[in-house]
Tab-separated table of C-alpha atoms in Angstrom:
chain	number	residue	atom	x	y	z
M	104	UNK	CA	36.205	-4.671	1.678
M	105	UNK	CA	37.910	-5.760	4.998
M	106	UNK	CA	35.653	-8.674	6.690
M	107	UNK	CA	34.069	-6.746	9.999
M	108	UNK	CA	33.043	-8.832	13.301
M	109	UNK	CA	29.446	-7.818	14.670
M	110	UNK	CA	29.286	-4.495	16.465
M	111	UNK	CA	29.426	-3.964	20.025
M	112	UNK	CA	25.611	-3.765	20.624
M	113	UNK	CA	24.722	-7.129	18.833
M	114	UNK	CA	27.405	-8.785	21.483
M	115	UNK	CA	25.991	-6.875	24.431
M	116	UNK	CA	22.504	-7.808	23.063
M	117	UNK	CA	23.338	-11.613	22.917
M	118	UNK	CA	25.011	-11.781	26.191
M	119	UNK	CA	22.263	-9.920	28.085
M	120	UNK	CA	19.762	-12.693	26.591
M	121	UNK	CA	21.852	-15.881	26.960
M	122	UNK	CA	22.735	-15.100	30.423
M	123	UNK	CA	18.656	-14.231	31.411
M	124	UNK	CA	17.735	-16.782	34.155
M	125	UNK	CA	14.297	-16.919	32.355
M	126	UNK	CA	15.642	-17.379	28.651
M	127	UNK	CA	12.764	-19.334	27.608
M	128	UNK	CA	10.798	-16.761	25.767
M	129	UNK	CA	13.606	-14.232	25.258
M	130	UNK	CA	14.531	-12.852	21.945
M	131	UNK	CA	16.675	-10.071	20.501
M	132	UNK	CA	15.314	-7.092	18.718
M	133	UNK	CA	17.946	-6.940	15.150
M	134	UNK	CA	18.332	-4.331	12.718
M	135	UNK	CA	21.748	-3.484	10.914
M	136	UNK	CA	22.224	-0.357	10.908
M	137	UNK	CA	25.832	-1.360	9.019
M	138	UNK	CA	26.061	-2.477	5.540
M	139	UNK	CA	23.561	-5.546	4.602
M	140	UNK	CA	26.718	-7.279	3.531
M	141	UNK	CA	27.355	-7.621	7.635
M	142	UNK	CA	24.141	-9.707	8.492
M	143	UNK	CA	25.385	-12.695	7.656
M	144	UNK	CA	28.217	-12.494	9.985
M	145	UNK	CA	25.584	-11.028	12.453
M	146	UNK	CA	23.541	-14.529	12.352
M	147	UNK	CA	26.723	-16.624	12.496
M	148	UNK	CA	27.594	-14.923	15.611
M	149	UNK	CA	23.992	-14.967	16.989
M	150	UNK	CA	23.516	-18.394	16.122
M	151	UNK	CA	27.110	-19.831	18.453
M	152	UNK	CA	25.018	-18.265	21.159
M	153	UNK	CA	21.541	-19.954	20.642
M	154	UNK	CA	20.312	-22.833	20.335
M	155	UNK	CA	17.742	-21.838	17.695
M	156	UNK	CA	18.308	-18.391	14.945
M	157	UNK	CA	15.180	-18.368	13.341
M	158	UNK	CA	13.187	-15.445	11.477
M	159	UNK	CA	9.769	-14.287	13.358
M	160	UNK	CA	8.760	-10.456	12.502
M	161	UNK	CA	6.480	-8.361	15.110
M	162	UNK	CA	5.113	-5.874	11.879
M	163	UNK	CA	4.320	-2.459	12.503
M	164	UNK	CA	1.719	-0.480	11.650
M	165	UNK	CA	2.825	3.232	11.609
M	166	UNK	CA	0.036	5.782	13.103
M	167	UNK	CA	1.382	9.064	12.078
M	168	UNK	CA	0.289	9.677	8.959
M	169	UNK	CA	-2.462	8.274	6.628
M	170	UNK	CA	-0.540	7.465	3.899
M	171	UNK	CA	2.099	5.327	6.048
M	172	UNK	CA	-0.845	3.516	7.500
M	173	UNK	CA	-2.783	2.418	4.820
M	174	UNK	CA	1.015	1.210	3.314
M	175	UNK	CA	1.988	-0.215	6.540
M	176	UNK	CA	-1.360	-2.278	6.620
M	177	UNK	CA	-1.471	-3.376	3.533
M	178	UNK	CA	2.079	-4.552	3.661
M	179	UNK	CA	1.345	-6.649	6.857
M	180	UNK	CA	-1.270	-8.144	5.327
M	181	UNK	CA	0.257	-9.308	2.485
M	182	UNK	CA	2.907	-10.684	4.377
M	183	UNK	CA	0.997	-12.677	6.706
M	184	UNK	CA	-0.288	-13.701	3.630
M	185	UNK	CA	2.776	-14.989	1.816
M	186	UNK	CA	5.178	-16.036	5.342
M	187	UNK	CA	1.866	-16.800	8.242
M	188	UNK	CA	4.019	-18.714	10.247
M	189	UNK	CA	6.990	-15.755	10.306
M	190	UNK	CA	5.100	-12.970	11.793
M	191	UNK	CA	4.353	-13.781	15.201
M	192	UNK	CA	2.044	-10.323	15.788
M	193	UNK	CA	1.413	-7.134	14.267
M	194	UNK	CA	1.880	-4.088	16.603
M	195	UNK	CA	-0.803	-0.650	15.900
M	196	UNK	CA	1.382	2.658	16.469
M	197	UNK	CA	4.591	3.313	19.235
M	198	UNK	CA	4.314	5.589	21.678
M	199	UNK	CA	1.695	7.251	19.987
M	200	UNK	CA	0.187	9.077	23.213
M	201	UNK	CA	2.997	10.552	23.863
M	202	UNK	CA	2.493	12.242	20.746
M	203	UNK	CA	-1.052	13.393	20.860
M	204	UNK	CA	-2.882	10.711	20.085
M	205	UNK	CA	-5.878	9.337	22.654
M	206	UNK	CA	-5.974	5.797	23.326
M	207	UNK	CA	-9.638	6.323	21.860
M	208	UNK	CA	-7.795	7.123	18.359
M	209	UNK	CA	-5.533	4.085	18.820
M	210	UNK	CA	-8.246	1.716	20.059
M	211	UNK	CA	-10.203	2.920	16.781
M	212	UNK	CA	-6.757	1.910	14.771
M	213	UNK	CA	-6.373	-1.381	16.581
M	214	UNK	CA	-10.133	-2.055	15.224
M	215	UNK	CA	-9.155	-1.511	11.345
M	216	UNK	CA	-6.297	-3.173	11.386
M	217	UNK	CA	-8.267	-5.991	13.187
M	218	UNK	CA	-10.965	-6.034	10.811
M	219	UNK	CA	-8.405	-5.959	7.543
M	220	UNK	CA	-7.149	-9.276	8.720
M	221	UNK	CA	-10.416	-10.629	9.741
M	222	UNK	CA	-11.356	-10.007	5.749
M	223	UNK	CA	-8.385	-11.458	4.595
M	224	UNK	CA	-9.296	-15.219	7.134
M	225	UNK	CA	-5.915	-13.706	9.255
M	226	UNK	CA	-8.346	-13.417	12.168
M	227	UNK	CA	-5.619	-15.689	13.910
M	228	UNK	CA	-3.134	-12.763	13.992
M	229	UNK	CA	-2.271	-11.169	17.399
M	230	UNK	CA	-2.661	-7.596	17.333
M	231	UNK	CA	-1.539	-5.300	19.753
M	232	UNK	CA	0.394	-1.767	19.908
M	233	UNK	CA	3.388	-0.837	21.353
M	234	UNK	CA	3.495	2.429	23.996
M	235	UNK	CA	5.150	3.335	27.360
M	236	UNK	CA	4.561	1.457	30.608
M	237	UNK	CA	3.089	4.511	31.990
M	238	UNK	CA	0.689	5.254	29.253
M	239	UNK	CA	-0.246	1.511	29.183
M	240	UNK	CA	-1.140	1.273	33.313
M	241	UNK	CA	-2.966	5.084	32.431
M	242	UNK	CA	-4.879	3.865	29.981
M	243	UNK	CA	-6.290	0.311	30.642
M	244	UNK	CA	-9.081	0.042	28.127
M	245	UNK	CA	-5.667	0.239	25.469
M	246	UNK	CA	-4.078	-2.618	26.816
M	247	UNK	CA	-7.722	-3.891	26.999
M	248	UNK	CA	-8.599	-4.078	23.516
M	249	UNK	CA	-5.399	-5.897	22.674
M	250	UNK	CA	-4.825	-9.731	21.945
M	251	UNK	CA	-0.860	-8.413	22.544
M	252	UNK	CA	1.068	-5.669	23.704
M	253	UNK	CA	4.651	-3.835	23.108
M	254	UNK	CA	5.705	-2.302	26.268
M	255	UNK	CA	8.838	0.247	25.725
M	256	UNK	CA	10.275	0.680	29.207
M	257	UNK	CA	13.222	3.597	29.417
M	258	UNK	CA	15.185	4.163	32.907
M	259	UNK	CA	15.180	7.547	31.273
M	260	UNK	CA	11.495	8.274	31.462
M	261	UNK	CA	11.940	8.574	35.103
M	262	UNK	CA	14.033	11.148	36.699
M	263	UNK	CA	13.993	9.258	39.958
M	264	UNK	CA	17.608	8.559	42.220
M	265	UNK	CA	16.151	4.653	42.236
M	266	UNK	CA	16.065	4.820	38.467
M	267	UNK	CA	19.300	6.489	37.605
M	268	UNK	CA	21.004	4.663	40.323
M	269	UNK	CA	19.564	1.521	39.583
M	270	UNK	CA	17.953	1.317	36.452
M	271	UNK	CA	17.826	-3.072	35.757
M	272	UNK	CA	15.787	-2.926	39.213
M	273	UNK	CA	13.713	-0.069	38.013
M	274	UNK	CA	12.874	-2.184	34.947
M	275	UNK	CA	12.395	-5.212	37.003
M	276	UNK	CA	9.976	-2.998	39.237
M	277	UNK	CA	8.138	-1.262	35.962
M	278	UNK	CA	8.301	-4.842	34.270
M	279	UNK	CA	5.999	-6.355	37.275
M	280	UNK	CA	3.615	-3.242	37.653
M	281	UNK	CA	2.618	-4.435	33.594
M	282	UNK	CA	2.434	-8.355	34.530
């Protein structure tokens, strides 16, 4: 099989966060969604670009569905468990009031998942969930009950000129209303 260079995305992706005047706490979100023989020439790319290409995992815990939660929290457990100093938080649901969820219901969710690591002496663990800017400023007891929170922030979401026109200042704008 012909050797292939990293996709367009992982470049874009790198460049965006090398060239951020406040790099200090910026990482890149990877998954392949190429053959797992191409990750190691993802990393050897990623790694001429930073100073540092290290492993840290934000773990989700999915919402929708019981089944896929009680998996999903058991597996973040256990990997706490066996790699604590790898998984720097573990996120309760995306965007899960924008699919009929209350932030009640996620707050409840945020509590188990809490209390699961508490049993386990993981009490240490950041836990958070991940949902829109708008649902987050909406709903502040959410963002309230969290130790960390996952903000997904689409130019899309907002059928405004300002954000189609100028949707890295719309971010910059939505960024600050959160901070």
């Amino acid at each position: 099989m012909a050797h292939r260079s990293p996709s367009l995305w992982i470049y874009a992706a790198a460049i965006f966060v090398a060239t951020t005047a406040d790099a200090g706490g910026s990482g890149i979100c990877y998954d392949s969604f190429q053959a797992i023989g191409n990750v190691d020439a993802h990393f050897t790319f990623l790694k001429g670009k930073f100073g540092a290409v290290r492993l840290q995992v934000a773990a989700g815990v999915w919402l929708r569905g019981p089944i896929a939660f009680e998996d999903d929290l058991k597996a973040a457990v256990d990997g706490v468990k066996r790699h604590p100093t790898n998984v720097m938080a573990v996120y309760v649901g995306n965007e899960d009031l924008d699919h009929g969820w209350s932030a009640e219901q996620v707050v409840d969710k945020i509590r188990v998942v809490r209390a699961a690591f508490a049993a386990q002496g993981l009490g240490n663990v950041p836990i958070g969930t991940v949902q829109t800017d708008g649902q987050f400023l909406a709903n502040p007891d959410l963002a309230a009950a969290c130790d960390v929170v996952g903000v997904n922030i689409y130019p899309f979401f907002d059928s405004s000129a300002f954000s189609m026109l100028f949707p890295v200042d719309n971010l910059d704008k939505r960024y600050a209303a959160m901070v």
